[in-house]
PDB file of C-alpha atoms and ligand atoms in Angstrom:
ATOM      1  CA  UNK A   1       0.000   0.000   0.000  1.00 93.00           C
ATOM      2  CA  UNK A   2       1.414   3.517  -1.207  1.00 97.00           C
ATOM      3  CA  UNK A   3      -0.057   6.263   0.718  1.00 97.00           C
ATOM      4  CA  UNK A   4       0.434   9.865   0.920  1.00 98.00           C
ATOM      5  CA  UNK A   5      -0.627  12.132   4.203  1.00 98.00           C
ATOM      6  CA  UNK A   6      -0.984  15.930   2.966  1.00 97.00           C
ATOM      7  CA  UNK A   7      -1.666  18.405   5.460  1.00 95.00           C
ATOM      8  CA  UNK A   8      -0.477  21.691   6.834  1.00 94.00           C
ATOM      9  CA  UNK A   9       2.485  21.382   9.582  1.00 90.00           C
ATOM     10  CA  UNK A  10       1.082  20.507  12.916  1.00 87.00           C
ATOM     11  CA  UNK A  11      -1.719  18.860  11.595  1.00 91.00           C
ATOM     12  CA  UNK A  12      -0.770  15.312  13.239  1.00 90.00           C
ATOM     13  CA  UNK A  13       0.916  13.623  10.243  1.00 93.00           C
ATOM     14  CA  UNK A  14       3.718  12.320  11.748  1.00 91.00           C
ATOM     15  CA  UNK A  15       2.054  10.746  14.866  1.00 90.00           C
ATOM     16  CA  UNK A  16      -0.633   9.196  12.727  1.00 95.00           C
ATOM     17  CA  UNK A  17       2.274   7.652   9.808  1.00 95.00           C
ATOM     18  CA  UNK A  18       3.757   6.214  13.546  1.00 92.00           C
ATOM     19  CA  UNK A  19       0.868   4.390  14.074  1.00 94.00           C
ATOM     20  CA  UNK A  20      -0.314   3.289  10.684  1.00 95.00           C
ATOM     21  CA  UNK A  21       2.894   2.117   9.844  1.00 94.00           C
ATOM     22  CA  UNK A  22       2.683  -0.612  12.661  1.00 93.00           C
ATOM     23  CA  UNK A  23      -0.693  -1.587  11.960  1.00 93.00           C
ATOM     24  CA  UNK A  24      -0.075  -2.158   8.076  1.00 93.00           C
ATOM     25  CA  UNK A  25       3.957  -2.908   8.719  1.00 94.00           C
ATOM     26  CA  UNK A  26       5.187  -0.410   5.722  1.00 95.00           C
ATOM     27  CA  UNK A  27       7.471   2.240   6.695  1.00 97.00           C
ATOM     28  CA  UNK A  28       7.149   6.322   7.515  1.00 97.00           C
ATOM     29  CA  UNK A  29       9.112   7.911   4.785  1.00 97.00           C
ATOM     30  CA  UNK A  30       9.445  11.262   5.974  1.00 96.00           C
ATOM     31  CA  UNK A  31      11.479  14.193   4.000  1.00 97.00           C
ATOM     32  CA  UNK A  32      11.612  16.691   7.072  1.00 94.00           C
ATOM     33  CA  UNK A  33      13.511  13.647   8.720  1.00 93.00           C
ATOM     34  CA  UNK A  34      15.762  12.778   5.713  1.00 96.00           C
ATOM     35  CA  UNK A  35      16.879  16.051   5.865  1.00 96.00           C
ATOM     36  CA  UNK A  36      17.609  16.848   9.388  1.00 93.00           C
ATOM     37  CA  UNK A  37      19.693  13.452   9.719  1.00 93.00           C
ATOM     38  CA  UNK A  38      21.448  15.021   6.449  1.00 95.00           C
ATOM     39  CA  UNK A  39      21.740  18.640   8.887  1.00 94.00           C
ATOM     40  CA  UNK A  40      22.926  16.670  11.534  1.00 92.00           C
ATOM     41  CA  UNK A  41      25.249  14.346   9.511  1.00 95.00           C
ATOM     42  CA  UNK A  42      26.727  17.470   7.723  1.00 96.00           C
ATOM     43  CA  UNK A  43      26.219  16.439   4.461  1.00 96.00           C
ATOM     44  CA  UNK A  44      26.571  18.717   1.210  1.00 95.00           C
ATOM     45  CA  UNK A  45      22.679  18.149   0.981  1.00 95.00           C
ATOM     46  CA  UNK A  46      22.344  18.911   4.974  1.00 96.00           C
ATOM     47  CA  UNK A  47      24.862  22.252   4.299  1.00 96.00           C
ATOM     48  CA  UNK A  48      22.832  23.233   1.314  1.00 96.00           C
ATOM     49  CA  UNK A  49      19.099  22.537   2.532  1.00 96.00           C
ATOM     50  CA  UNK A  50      19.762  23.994   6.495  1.00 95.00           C
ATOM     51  CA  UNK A  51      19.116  27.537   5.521  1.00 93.00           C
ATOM     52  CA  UNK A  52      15.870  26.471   4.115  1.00 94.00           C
ATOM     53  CA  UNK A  53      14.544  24.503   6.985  1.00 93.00           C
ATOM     54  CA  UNK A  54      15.828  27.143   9.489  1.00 89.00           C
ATOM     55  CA  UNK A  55      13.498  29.824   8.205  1.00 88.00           C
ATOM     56  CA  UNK A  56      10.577  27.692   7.712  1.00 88.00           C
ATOM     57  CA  UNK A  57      10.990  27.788   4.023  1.00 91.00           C
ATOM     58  CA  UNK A  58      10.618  24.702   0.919  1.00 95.00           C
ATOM     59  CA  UNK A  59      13.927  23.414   0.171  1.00 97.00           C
ATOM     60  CA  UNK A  60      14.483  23.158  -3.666  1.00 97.00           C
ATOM     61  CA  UNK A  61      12.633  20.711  -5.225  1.00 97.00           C
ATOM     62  CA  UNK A  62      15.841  19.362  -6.849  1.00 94.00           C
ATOM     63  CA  UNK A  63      17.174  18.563  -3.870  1.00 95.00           C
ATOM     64  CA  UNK A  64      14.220  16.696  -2.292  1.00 97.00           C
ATOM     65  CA  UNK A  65      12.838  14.384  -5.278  1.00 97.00           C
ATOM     66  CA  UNK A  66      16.539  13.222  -5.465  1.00 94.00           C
ATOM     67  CA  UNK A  67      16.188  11.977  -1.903  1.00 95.00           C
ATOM     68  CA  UNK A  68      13.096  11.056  -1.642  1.00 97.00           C
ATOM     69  CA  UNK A  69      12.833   8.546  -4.431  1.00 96.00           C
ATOM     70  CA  UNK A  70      16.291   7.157  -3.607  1.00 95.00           C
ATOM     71  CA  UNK A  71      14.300   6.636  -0.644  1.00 96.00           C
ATOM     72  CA  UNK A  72      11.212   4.553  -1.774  1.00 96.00           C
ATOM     73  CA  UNK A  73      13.810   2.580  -4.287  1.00 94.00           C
ATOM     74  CA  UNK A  74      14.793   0.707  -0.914  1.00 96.00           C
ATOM     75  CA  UNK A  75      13.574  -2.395  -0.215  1.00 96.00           C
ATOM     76  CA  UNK A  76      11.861  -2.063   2.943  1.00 96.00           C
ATOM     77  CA  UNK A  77       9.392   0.068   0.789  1.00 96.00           C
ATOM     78  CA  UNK A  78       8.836  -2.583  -2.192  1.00 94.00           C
ATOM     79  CA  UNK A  79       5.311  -3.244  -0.280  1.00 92.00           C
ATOM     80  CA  UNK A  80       4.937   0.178   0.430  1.00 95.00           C
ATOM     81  CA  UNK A  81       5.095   2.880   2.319  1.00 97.00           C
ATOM     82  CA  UNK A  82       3.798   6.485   4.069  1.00 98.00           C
ATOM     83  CA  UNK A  83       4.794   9.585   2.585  1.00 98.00           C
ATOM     84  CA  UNK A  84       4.758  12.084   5.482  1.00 97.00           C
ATOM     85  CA  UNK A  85       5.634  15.434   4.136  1.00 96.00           C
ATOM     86  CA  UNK A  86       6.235  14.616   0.732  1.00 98.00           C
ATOM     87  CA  UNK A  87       5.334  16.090  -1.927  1.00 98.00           C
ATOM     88  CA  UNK A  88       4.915  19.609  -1.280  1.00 97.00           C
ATOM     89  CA  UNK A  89       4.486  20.878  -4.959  1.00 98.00           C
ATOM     90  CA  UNK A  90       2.987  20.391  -7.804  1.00 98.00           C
ATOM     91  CA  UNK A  91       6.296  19.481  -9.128  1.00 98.00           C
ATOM     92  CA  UNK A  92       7.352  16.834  -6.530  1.00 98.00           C
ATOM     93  CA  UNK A  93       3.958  15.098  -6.905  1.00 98.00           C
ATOM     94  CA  UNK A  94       4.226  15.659 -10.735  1.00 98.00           C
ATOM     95  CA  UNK A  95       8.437  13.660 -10.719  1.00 97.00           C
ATOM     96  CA  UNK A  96       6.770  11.349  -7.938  1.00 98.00           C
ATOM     97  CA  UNK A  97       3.604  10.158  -9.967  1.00 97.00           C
ATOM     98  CA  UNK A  98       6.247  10.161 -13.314  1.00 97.00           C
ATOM     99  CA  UNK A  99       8.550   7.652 -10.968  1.00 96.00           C
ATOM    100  CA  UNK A 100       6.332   5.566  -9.784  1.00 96.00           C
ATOM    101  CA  UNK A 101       4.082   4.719 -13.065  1.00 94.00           C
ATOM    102  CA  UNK A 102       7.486   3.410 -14.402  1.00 93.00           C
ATOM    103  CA  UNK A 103       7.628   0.699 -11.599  1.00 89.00           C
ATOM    104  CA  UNK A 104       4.082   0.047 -12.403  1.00 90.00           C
ATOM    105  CA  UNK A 105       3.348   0.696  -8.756  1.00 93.00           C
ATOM    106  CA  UNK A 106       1.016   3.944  -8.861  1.00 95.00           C
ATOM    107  CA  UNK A 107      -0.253   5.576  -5.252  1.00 96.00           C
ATOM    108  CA  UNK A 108      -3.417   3.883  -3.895  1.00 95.00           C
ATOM    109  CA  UNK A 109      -4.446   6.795  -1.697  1.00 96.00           C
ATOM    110  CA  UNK A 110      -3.733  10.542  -0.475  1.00 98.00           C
ATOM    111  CA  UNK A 111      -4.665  11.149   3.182  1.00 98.00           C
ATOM    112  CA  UNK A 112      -5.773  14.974   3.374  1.00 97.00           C
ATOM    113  CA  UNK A 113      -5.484  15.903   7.001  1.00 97.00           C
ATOM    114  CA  UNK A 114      -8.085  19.448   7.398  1.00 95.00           C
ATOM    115  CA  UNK A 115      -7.624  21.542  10.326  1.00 91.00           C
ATOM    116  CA  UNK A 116      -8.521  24.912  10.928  1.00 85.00           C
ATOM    117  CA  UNK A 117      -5.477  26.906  10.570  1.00 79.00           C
ATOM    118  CA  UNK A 118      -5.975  29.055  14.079  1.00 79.00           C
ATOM    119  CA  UNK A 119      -5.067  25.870  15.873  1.00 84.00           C
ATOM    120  CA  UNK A 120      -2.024  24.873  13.985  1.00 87.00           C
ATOM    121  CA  UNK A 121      -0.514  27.812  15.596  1.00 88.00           C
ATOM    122  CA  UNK A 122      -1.145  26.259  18.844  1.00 85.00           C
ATOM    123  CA  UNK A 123       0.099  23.014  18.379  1.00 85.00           C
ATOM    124  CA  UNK A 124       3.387  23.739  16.648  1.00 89.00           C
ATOM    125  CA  UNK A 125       4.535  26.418  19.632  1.00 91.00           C
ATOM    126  CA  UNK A 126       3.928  23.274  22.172  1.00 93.00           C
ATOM    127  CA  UNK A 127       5.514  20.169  20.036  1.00 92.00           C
ATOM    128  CA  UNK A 128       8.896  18.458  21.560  1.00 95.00           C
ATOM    129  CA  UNK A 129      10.473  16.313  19.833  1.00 94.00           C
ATOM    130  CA  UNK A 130      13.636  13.678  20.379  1.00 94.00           C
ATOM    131  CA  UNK A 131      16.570  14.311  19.095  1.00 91.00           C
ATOM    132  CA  UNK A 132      17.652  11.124  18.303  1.00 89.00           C
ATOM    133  CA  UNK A 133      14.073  10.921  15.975  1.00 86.00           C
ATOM    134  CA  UNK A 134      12.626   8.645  17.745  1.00 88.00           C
ATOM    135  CA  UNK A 135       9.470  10.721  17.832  1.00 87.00           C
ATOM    136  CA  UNK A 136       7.560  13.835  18.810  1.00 89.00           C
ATOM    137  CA  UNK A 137       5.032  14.699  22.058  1.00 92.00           C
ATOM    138  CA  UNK A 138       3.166  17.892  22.629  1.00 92.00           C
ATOM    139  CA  UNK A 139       3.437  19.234  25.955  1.00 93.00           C
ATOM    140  CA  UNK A 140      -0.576  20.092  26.722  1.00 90.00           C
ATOM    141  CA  UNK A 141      -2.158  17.746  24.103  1.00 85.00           C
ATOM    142  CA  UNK A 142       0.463  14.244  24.109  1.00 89.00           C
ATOM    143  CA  UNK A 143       2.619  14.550  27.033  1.00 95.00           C
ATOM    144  CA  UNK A 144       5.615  11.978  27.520  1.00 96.00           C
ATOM    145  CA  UNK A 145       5.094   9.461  30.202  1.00 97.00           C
ATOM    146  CA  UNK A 146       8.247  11.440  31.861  1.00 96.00           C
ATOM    147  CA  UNK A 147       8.083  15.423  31.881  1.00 96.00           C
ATOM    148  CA  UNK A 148      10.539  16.513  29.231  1.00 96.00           C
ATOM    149  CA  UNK A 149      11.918  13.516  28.540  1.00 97.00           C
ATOM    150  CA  UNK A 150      11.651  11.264  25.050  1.00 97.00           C
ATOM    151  CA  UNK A 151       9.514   7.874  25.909  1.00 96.00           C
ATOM    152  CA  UNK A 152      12.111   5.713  23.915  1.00 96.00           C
ATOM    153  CA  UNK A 153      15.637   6.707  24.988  1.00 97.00           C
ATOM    154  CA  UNK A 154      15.353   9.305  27.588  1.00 97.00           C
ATOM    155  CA  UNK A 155      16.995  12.061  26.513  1.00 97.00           C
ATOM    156  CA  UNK A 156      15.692  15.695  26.647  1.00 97.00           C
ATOM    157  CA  UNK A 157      13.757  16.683  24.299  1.00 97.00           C
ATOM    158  CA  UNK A 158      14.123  19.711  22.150  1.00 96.00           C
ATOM    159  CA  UNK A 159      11.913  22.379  20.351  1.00 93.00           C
ATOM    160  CA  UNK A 160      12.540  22.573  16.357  1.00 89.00           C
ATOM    161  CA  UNK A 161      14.351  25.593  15.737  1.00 86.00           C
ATOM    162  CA  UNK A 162      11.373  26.183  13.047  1.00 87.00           C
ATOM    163  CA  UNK A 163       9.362  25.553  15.443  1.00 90.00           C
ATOM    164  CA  UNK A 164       8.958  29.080  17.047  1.00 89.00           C
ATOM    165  CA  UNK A 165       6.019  31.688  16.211  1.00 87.00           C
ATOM    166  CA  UNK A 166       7.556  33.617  13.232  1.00 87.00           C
ATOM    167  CA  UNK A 167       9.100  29.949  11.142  1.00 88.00           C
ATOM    168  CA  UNK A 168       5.597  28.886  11.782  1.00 90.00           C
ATOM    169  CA  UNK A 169       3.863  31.615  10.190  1.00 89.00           C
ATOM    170  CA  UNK A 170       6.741  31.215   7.403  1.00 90.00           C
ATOM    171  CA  UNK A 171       6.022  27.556   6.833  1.00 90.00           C
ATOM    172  CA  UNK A 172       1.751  28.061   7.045  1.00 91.00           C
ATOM    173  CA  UNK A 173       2.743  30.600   4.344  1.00 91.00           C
ATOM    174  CA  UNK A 174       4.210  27.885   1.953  1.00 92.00           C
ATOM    175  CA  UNK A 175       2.363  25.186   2.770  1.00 94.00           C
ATOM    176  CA  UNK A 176      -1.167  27.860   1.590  1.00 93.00           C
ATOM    177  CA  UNK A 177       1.139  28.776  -1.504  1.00 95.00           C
ATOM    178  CA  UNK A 178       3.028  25.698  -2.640  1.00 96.00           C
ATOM    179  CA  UNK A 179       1.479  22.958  -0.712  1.00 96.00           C
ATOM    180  CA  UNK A 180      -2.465  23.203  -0.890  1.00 95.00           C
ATOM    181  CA  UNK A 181      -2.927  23.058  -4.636  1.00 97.00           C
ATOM    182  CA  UNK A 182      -2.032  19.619  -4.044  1.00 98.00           C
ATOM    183  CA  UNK A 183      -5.512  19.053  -2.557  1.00 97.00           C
ATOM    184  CA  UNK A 184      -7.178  19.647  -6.460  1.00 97.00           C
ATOM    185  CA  UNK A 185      -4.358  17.658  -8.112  1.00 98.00           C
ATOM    186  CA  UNK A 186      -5.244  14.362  -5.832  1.00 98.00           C
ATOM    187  CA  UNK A 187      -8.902  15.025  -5.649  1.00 97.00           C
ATOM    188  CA  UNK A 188      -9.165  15.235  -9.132  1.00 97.00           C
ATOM    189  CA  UNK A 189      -7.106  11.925  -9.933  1.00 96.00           C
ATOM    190  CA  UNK A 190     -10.469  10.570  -7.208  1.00 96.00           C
ATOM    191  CA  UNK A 191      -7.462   9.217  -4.622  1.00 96.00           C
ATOM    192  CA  UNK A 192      -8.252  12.274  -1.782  1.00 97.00           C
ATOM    193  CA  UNK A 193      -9.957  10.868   1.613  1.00 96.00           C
ATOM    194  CA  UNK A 194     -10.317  13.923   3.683  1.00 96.00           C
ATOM    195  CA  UNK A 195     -10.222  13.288   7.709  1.00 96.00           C
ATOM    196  CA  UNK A 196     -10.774  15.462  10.705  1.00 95.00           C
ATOM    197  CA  UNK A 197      -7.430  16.575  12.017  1.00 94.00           C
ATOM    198  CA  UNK A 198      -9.009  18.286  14.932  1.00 90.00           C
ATOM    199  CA  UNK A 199     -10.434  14.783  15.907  1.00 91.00           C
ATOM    200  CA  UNK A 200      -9.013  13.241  19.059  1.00 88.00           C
ATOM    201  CA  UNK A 201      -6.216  10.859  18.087  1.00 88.00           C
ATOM    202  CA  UNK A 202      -7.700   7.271  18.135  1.00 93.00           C
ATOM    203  CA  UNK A 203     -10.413   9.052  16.108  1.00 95.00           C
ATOM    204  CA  UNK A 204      -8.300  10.815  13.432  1.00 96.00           C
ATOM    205  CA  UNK A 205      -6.032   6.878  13.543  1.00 96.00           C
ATOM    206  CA  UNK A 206      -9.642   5.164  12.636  1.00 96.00           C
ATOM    207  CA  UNK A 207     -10.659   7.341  10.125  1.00 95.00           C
ATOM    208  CA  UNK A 208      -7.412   6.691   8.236  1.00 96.00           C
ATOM    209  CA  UNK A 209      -7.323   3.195   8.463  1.00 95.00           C
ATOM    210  CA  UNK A 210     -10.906   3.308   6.743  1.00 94.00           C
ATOM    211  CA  UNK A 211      -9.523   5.702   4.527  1.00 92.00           C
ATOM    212  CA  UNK A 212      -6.814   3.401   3.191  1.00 91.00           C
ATOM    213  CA  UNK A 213      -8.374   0.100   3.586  1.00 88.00           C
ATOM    214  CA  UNK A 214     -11.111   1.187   1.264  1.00 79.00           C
ATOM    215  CA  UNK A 215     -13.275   0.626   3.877  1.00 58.00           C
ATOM    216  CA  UNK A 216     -14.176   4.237   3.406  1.00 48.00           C
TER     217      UNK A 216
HETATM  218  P1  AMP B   1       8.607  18.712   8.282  1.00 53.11           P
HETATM  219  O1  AMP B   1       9.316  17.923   9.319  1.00 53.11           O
HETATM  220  O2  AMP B   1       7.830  17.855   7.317  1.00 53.11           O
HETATM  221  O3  AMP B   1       7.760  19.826   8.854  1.00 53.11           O
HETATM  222  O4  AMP B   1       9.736  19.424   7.388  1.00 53.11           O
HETATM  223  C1  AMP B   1      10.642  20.339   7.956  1.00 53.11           C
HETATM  224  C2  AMP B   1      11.246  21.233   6.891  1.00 53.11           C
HETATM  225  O5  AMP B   1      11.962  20.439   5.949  1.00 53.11           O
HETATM  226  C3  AMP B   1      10.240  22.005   6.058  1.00 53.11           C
HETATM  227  O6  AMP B   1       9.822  23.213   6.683  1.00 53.11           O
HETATM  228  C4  AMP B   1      11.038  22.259   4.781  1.00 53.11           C
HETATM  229  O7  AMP B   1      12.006  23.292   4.980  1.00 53.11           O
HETATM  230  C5  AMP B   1      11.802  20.955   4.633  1.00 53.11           C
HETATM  231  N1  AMP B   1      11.032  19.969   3.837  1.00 53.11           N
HETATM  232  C6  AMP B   1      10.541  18.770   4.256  1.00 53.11           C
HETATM  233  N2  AMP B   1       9.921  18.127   3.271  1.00 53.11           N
HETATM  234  C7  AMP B   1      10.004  18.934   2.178  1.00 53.11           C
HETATM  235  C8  AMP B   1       9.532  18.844   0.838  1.00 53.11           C
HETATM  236  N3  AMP B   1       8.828  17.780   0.413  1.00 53.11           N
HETATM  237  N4  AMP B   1       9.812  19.875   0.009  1.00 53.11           N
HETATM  238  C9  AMP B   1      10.525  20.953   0.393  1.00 53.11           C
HETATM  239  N5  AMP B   1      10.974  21.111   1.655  1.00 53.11           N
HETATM  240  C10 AMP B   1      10.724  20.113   2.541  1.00 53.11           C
END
């Protein structure tokens, strides 16, 4: 199963790509995490695409569909996989759609998460997240089981350095401009399932699993 989750940021898609890829065992292929490990690795990607990230803008779209379908060529995706994040233009989803026809292995469904935009706001300013990666609480709505502290490892966790009030607004600004005529492109190839972000989680989770088991 090849699914896509389009939304703004802070609209849940990572922590709902966590979950469904244990129920359906396919893996979370996330760009924003490519890229920090490249950031934090110090690659000539990382050097190039930090900038970017830092002030909540797109990196070039040159850069990403490089990584990203060096990504999905490995084999823990040849069943499938989540694309959290990815694409983000017109363009990625026109080179991704391109890529994947030629393996014969088109996407089966696009996961539109809707939230009203006042809240993203909200969420974003309270996320924490590991800095090993192994995952991301919110301090109000998903606290970790141990105050400040990541639920896998231990360590303290961190906020994104695009996570503060004025990257935020930057990012909601691309995702409106670059991101959301996405929404058309899907709908109109009939593979968009729209879900209620603002659900609580377990509900948003079922609604997805519905969404991409066709029970839906
Ligand atoms: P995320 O973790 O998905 O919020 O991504 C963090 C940052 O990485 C974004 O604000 C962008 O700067 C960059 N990024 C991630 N995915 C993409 C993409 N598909 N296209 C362009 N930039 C991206």
């Amino acid at each position: 199963m090849r699914v896509i989750f389009l939304g703004p940021p802070g609209s849940g898609k990572g922590t709902q790509a966590k979950r469904l890829q244990q129920t359906q065992s396919i893996p979370q292929v996330s760009t924003g995490d490519l890229l920090r490990k490249a950031v934090r690795e110090g690659t000539a990607l990382g050097r190039e695409a930090k900038g970017y990230m830092d002030a909540g803008g797109l990196v070039p779209d040159r850069l990403v569909i490089d990584l990203l379908l060096e990504r999905i060529g490995e084999s823990d995706c040849s069943h499938g996989f989540i694309l959290d994040g990815f694409p983000r233009t017109v363009a990625q989803a026109e080179a991704l759609e391109e890529a994947l026809q030629a393996r014969s292995k088109p996407i089966d469904a696009v996961v539109n998460f809707e939230i009203d935009p006042a809240k993203l706001v909200e969420r974003l300013v309270g996320r924490r997240v590991c800095p090993q990666g192994h995952g991301e609480w919110h301090v109000q709505f998903n606290p970790p089981r141990s105050e400040g502290h990541c639920d896998v490892c231990g360590a303290a966790l961190i906020q994104r350095e695009d996570d503060h009030e004025d990257r935020i607004r930057a990012r909601m600004e691309a995702y409106r401009k670059d991101t959301e005529p996405l929404i058309g492109y899907y709908r109109q190839r009939g593979l968009l399932h729209d879900v209620d972000a603002l659900a609580a989680m377990e509900a948003v989770a079922g609604q997805i699993e519905a969404a991409v088991t066709g029970g839906h």
